PDB file of C-alpha atoms in Angstrom:
ATOM      1  CA  GLY A1097     265.387  73.819 -54.249  1.00  0.00           C
ATOM      2  CA  ALA A1098     263.283  74.069 -51.087  1.00  0.00           C
ATOM      3  CA  VAL A1099     262.829  70.294 -51.089  1.00  0.00           C
ATOM      4  CA  PRO A1100     265.898  68.471 -52.420  1.00  0.00           C
ATOM      5  CA  VAL A1101     265.217  65.883 -55.101  1.00  0.00           C
ATOM      6  CA  THR A1102     267.267  62.910 -53.896  1.00  0.00           C
ATOM      7  CA  GLY A1103     265.408  59.865 -55.258  1.00  0.00           C
ATOM      8  CA  LEU A1104     267.974  58.938 -57.899  1.00  0.00           C
ATOM      9  CA  ALA A1105     270.839  59.452 -55.456  1.00  0.00           C
ATOM     10  CA  ALA A1106     269.119  57.262 -52.843  1.00  0.00           C
ATOM     11  CA  GLU A1107     268.491  54.545 -55.445  1.00  0.00           C
ATOM     12  CA  ALA A1108     272.205  54.703 -56.314  1.00  0.00           C
ATOM     13  CA  GLY A1109     273.018  54.044 -52.655  1.00  0.00           C
ATOM     14  CA  LEU A1110     274.415  57.507 -51.897  1.00  0.00           C
ATOM     15  CA  THR A1111     274.194  58.875 -48.358  1.00  0.00           C
ATOM     16  CA  ILE A1112     271.256  61.254 -47.860  1.00  0.00           C
ATOM     17  CA  ASP A1113     271.367  63.798 -45.016  1.00  0.00           C
ATOM     18  CA  ASN A1114     269.051  66.780 -45.624  1.00  0.00           C
ATOM     19  CA  GLY A1115     269.951  66.344 -49.281  1.00  0.00           C
ATOM     20  CA  ILE A1116     272.718  64.391 -50.945  1.00  0.00           C
ATOM     21  CA  ALA A1117     275.552  64.334 -48.401  1.00  0.00           C
ATOM     22  CA  VAL A1118     278.859  65.544 -49.823  1.00  0.00           C
ATOM     23  CA  ASP A1119     282.263  66.298 -48.347  1.00  0.00           C
ATOM     24  CA  ALA A1120     284.057  69.655 -48.527  1.00  0.00           C
ATOM     25  CA  GLU A1121     285.089  68.873 -52.118  1.00  0.00           C
ATOM     26  CA  LEU A1122     281.447  68.075 -53.070  1.00  0.00           C
ATOM     27  CA  ARG A1123     282.199  64.355 -53.410  1.00  0.00           C
ATOM     28  CA  THR A1124     279.362  62.021 -52.385  1.00  0.00           C
ATOM     29  CA  SER A1125     279.703  58.754 -50.474  1.00  0.00           C
ATOM     30  CA  ASP A1126     280.707  57.267 -53.846  1.00  0.00           C
ATOM     31  CA  PRO A1127     284.097  58.920 -54.556  1.00  0.00           C
ATOM     32  CA  ASP A1128     283.352  58.979 -58.303  1.00  0.00           C
ATOM     33  CA  ILE A1129     280.111  60.970 -57.943  1.00  0.00           C
ATOM     34  CA  PHE A1130     279.846  64.675 -57.125  1.00  0.00           C
ATOM     35  CA  ALA A1131     276.749  66.713 -56.240  1.00  0.00           C
ATOM     36  CA  ALA A1132     276.299  70.477 -56.229  1.00  0.00           C
ATOM     37  CA  GLY A1133     273.706  73.117 -55.462  1.00  0.00           C
ATOM     38  CA  ASP A1134     270.368  73.004 -53.660  1.00  0.00           C
ATOM     39  CA  CYS A1135     270.206  69.194 -53.669  1.00  0.00           C
ATOM     40  CA  CYS A1136     273.218  68.600 -51.434  1.00  0.00           C
ATOM     41  CA  SER A1137     274.270  69.184 -47.854  1.00  0.00           C
ATOM     42  CA  PHE A1138     277.893  69.960 -47.163  1.00  0.00           C
ATOM     43  CA  PRO A1139     280.212  70.934 -44.294  1.00  0.00           C
ATOM     44  CA  LEU A1140     281.063  74.605 -43.806  1.00  0.00           C
ATOM     45  CA  ALA A1141     284.597  74.983 -42.449  1.00  0.00           C
ATOM     46  CA  VAL A1142     283.974  78.544 -41.218  1.00  0.00           C
ATOM     47  CA  TYR A1143     281.292  77.083 -38.902  1.00  0.00           C
ATOM     48  CA  GLY A1144     283.332  74.175 -37.566  1.00  0.00           C
ATOM     49  CA  GLY A1145     282.178  71.748 -40.242  1.00  0.00           C
ATOM     50  CA  ARG A1146     278.455  72.266 -39.600  1.00  0.00           C
ATOM     51  CA  ARG A1147     276.521  70.518 -42.362  1.00  0.00           C
ATOM     52  CA  VAL A1148     274.135  72.810 -44.277  1.00  0.00           C
ATOM     53  CA  ARG A1149     272.046  72.846 -47.425  1.00  0.00           C
ATOM     54  CA  LEU A1150     271.689  76.270 -49.047  1.00  0.00           C
ATOM     55  CA  GLU A1151     268.877  77.235 -51.394  1.00  0.00           C
ATOM     56  CA  ALA A1152     270.479  80.236 -53.066  1.00  0.00           C
ATOM     57  CA  TRP A1153     271.611  80.907 -56.621  1.00  0.00           C
ATOM     58  CA  ARG A1154     275.118  81.993 -55.635  1.00  0.00           C
ATOM     59  CA  ASN A1155     275.708  78.744 -53.777  1.00  0.00           C
ATOM     60  CA  ALA A1156     274.537  76.714 -56.795  1.00  0.00           C
ATOM     61  CA  GLN A1157     276.786  78.724 -59.114  1.00  0.00           C
ATOM     62  CA  GLU A1158     279.840  78.381 -56.853  1.00  0.00           C
ATOM     63  CA  HIS A1159     279.168  74.677 -56.290  1.00  0.00           C
ATOM     64  CA  GLY A1160     278.932  73.962 -60.006  1.00  0.00           C
ATOM     65  CA  ALA A1161     282.329  75.531 -60.674  1.00  0.00           C
ATOM     66  CA  LEU A1162     283.924  73.884 -57.615  1.00  0.00           C
ATOM     67  CA  ALA A1163     282.550  70.433 -58.500  1.00  0.00           C
ATOM     68  CA  ALA A1164     283.870  70.793 -62.062  1.00  0.00           C
ATOM     69  CA  ARG A1165     287.339  71.786 -60.837  1.00  0.00           C
ATOM     70  CA  ASN A1166     287.391  68.899 -58.366  1.00  0.00           C
ATOM     71  CA  MET A1167     286.267  66.391 -61.010  1.00  0.00           C
ATOM     72  CA  LEU A1168     289.360  67.526 -62.888  1.00  0.00           C
ATOM     73  CA  GLY A1169     291.521  66.839 -59.822  1.00  0.00           C
ATOM     74  CA  ALA A1170     291.823  70.259 -58.167  1.00  0.00           C
ATOM     75  CA  GLY A1171     291.145  68.927 -54.652  1.00  0.00           C
ATOM     76  CA  GLU A1172     289.691  72.268 -53.459  1.00  0.00           C
ATOM     77  CA  SER A1173     287.435  72.548 -50.418  1.00  0.00           C
ATOM     78  CA  HIS A1174     284.295  74.663 -50.274  1.00  0.00           C
ATOM     79  CA  ALA A1175     285.236  77.858 -48.452  1.00  0.00           C
ATOM     80  CA  ALA A1176     282.556  80.412 -49.358  1.00  0.00           C
ATOM     81  CA  VAL A1177     280.487  82.167 -46.703  1.00  0.00           C
ATOM     82  CA  PRO A1178     276.732  81.772 -47.326  1.00  0.00           C
ATOM     83  CA  TRP A1179     275.040  84.847 -48.820  1.00  0.00           C
ATOM     84  CA  PHE A1180     271.629  85.654 -50.195  1.00  0.00           C
ATOM     85  CA  TRP A1181     269.408  88.602 -50.984  1.00  0.00           C
ATOM     86  CA  SER A1182     265.717  89.238 -51.515  1.00  0.00           C
ATOM     87  CA  ASP A1183     263.708  92.260 -52.563  1.00  0.00           C
ATOM     88  CA  GLN A1184     260.805  92.914 -50.185  1.00  0.00           C
ATOM     89  CA  TYR A1185     258.309  95.743 -50.771  1.00  0.00           C
ATOM     90  CA  GLY A1186     260.824  98.260 -52.100  1.00  0.00           C
ATOM     91  CA  LEU A1187     263.581  97.192 -49.712  1.00  0.00           C
ATOM     92  CA  THR A1188     266.481  94.831 -50.269  1.00  0.00           C
ATOM     93  CA  LEU A1189     267.383  92.288 -47.618  1.00  0.00           C
ATOM     94  CA  GLN A1190     270.900  90.820 -47.668  1.00  0.00           C
ATOM     95  CA  VAL A1191     272.308  88.195 -45.322  1.00  0.00           C
ATOM     96  CA  SER A1192     275.853  86.894 -45.133  1.00  0.00           C
ATOM     97  CA  GLY A1193     276.738  83.980 -42.884  1.00  0.00           C
ATOM     98  CA  LEU A1194     274.473  81.985 -40.576  1.00  0.00           C
ATOM     99  CA  PRO A1195     272.645  84.277 -38.123  1.00  0.00           C
ATOM    100  CA  ASP A1196     271.520  81.338 -35.962  1.00  0.00           C
ATOM    101  CA  GLN A1197     275.156  80.841 -34.955  1.00  0.00           C
ATOM    102  CA  GLY A1198     275.194  84.175 -33.126  1.00  0.00           C
ATOM    103  CA  SER A1199     274.336  84.773 -29.494  1.00  0.00           C
ATOM    104  CA  LYS A1200     274.706  88.577 -29.497  1.00  0.00           C
ATOM    105  CA  VAL A1201     273.468  91.155 -31.990  1.00  0.00           C
ATOM    106  CA  VAL A1202     274.945  94.605 -32.662  1.00  0.00           C
ATOM    107  CA  ARG A1203     273.032  97.115 -34.780  1.00  0.00           C
ATOM    108  CA  ARG A1204     274.552  99.697 -37.134  1.00  0.00           C
ATOM    109  CA  ASP A1205     272.234 102.328 -38.571  1.00  0.00           C
ATOM    110  CA  LEU A1206     272.951 103.542 -42.102  1.00  0.00           C
ATOM    111  CA  ASP A1207     271.456 106.290 -44.273  1.00  0.00           C
ATOM    112  CA  ASP A1208     267.866 106.232 -45.584  1.00  0.00           C
ATOM    113  CA  GLY A1209     266.583 104.085 -42.705  1.00  0.00           C
ATOM    114  CA  ALA A1210     268.813 101.161 -43.678  1.00  0.00           C
ATOM    115  CA  PHE A1211     270.526  99.131 -40.975  1.00  0.00           C
ATOM    116  CA  ILE A1212     272.708  96.079 -40.469  1.00  0.00           C
ATOM    117  CA  LEU A1213     272.599  93.584 -37.634  1.00  0.00           C
ATOM    118  CA  PHE A1214     275.935  91.915 -36.839  1.00  0.00           C
ATOM    119  CA  HIS A1215     275.612  88.492 -35.231  1.00  0.00           C
ATOM    120  CA  LEU A1216     278.439  87.517 -32.867  1.00  0.00           C
ATOM    121  CA  ALA A1217     279.228  84.093 -31.397  1.00  0.00           C
ATOM    122  CA  GLU A1218     279.916  83.589 -27.681  1.00  0.00           C
ATOM    123  CA  ASP A1219     283.653  84.003 -28.311  1.00  0.00           C
ATOM    124  CA  GLY A1220     283.138  87.364 -30.080  1.00  0.00           C
ATOM    125  CA  ARG A1221     283.635  86.022 -33.605  1.00  0.00           C
ATOM    126  CA  LEU A1222     281.475  87.626 -36.283  1.00  0.00           C
ATOM    127  CA  VAL A1223     279.324  84.804 -37.695  1.00  0.00           C
ATOM    128  CA  ALA A1224     276.709  86.688 -39.730  1.00  0.00           C
ATOM    129  CA  ALA A1225     275.424  90.049 -40.849  1.00  0.00           C
ATOM    130  CA  SER A1226     271.909  90.847 -42.005  1.00  0.00           C
ATOM    131  CA  GLY A1227     270.852  94.165 -43.415  1.00  0.00           C
ATOM    132  CA  ILE A1228     267.861  95.813 -45.011  1.00  0.00           C
ATOM    133  CA  GLY A1229     267.392  99.081 -46.814  1.00  0.00           C
ATOM    134  CA  PRO A1230     266.358 100.714 -50.079  1.00  0.00           C
ATOM    135  CA  GLY A1231     268.172  99.564 -53.207  1.00  0.00           C
ATOM    136  CA  ASN A1232     271.692  98.359 -52.596  1.00  0.00           C
ATOM    137  CA  SER A1233     272.247 100.555 -49.517  1.00  0.00           C
ATOM    138  CA  VAL A1234     273.535  97.649 -47.404  1.00  0.00           C
ATOM    139  CA  GLY A1235     275.416  95.800 -50.157  1.00  0.00           C
ATOM    140  CA  ARG A1236     278.939  97.131 -49.573  1.00  0.00           C
ATOM    141  CA  ASP A1237     278.818  96.655 -45.819  1.00  0.00           C
ATOM    142  CA  ILE A1238     277.359  93.148 -46.130  1.00  0.00           C
ATOM    143  CA  ARG A1239     280.214  92.245 -48.513  1.00  0.00           C
ATOM    144  CA  LEU A1240     282.775  93.600 -46.036  1.00  0.00           C
ATOM    145  CA  ALA A1241     281.081  91.646 -43.237  1.00  0.00           C
ATOM    146  CA  GLU A1242     281.302  88.528 -45.413  1.00  0.00           C
ATOM    147  CA  MET A1243     285.070  89.018 -45.661  1.00  0.00           C
ATOM    148  CA  LEU A1244     285.311  89.488 -41.878  1.00  0.00           C
ATOM    149  CA  ILE A1245     283.316  86.275 -41.361  1.00  0.00           C
ATOM    150  CA  ALA A1246     285.633  84.386 -43.733  1.00  0.00           C
ATOM    151  CA  LYS A1247     288.651  85.663 -41.749  1.00  0.00           C
ATOM    152  CA  ARG A1248     286.978  84.472 -38.522  1.00  0.00           C
ATOM    153  CA  ALA A1249     287.427  88.023 -37.233  1.00  0.00           C
ATOM    154  CA  LYS A1250     286.481  89.146 -33.734  1.00  0.00           C
ATOM    155  CA  PRO A1251     285.831  92.860 -34.208  1.00  0.00           C
ATOM    156  CA  ALA A1252     284.934  94.950 -31.175  1.00  0.00           C
ATOM    157  CA  PRO A1253     281.145  95.268 -30.877  1.00  0.00           C
ATOM    158  CA  GLU A1254     281.541  99.035 -30.403  1.00  0.00           C
ATOM    159  CA  ALA A1255     283.345  99.262 -33.758  1.00  0.00           C
ATOM    160  CA  LEU A1256     280.642  97.273 -35.528  1.00  0.00           C
ATOM    161  CA  GLY A1257     277.906  99.513 -34.140  1.00  0.00           C
ATOM    162  CA  SER A1258     279.694 102.794 -34.833  1.00  0.00           C
ATOM    163  CA  GLN A1259     278.688 104.802 -37.885  1.00  0.00           C
ATOM    164  CA  THR A1260     282.067 106.558 -37.858  1.00  0.00           C
ATOM    165  CA  ILE A1261     284.294 103.455 -38.045  1.00  0.00           C
ATOM    166  CA  LYS A1262     284.631 102.051 -41.544  1.00  0.00           C
ATOM    167  CA  LEU A1263     284.124  98.272 -41.733  1.00  0.00           C
ATOM    168  CA  LYS A1264     286.974  98.119 -44.231  1.00  0.00           C
ATOM    169  CA  SER A1265     289.357  99.279 -41.489  1.00  0.00           C
ATOM    170  CA  LEU A1266     288.356  96.229 -39.404  1.00  0.00           C
ATOM    171  CA  LEU A1267     289.630  93.902 -42.141  1.00  0.00           C
ATOM    172  CA  ALA A1268     293.175  95.181 -41.643  1.00  0.00           C
ATOM    173  CA  ALA A1269     293.036  94.592 -37.884  1.00  0.00           C
TER     174      ALA A1269
END
């Protein structure tokens, strides 16, 4: 997955752009051919159509199902927010969204030394959240941040950093 295998696609005349280039429905430059997973780059609507290639199991799983539905005529666009996790020396790292899209970072400390960094764009929109802690200590909050990112929410930085304000309450705002 780290290096996309695109030889066959290139030989078939498909457009290559950091992987096999697909549209939001995972259709290649040949409308009868779809590509999914680590081998393809695709536009992310939540980031203004920025083209990305994601090397994560959840993306591959979601792409496979979406490509199958679209081959059957569903006409659905990719709408998922990127997410991945990794275990590192007894800690679990989880990231939702694209942190490089943020220009400001707000930290929220959790129990057991865990913390989350919320990445905000210039306009205040939450574009990513990255957290690390023992076990699944950041999992719930990262999932809530993922939902806020999908909603293109602009939560107050003070609320994101506060340990007393529940992230779930920001979804209703």
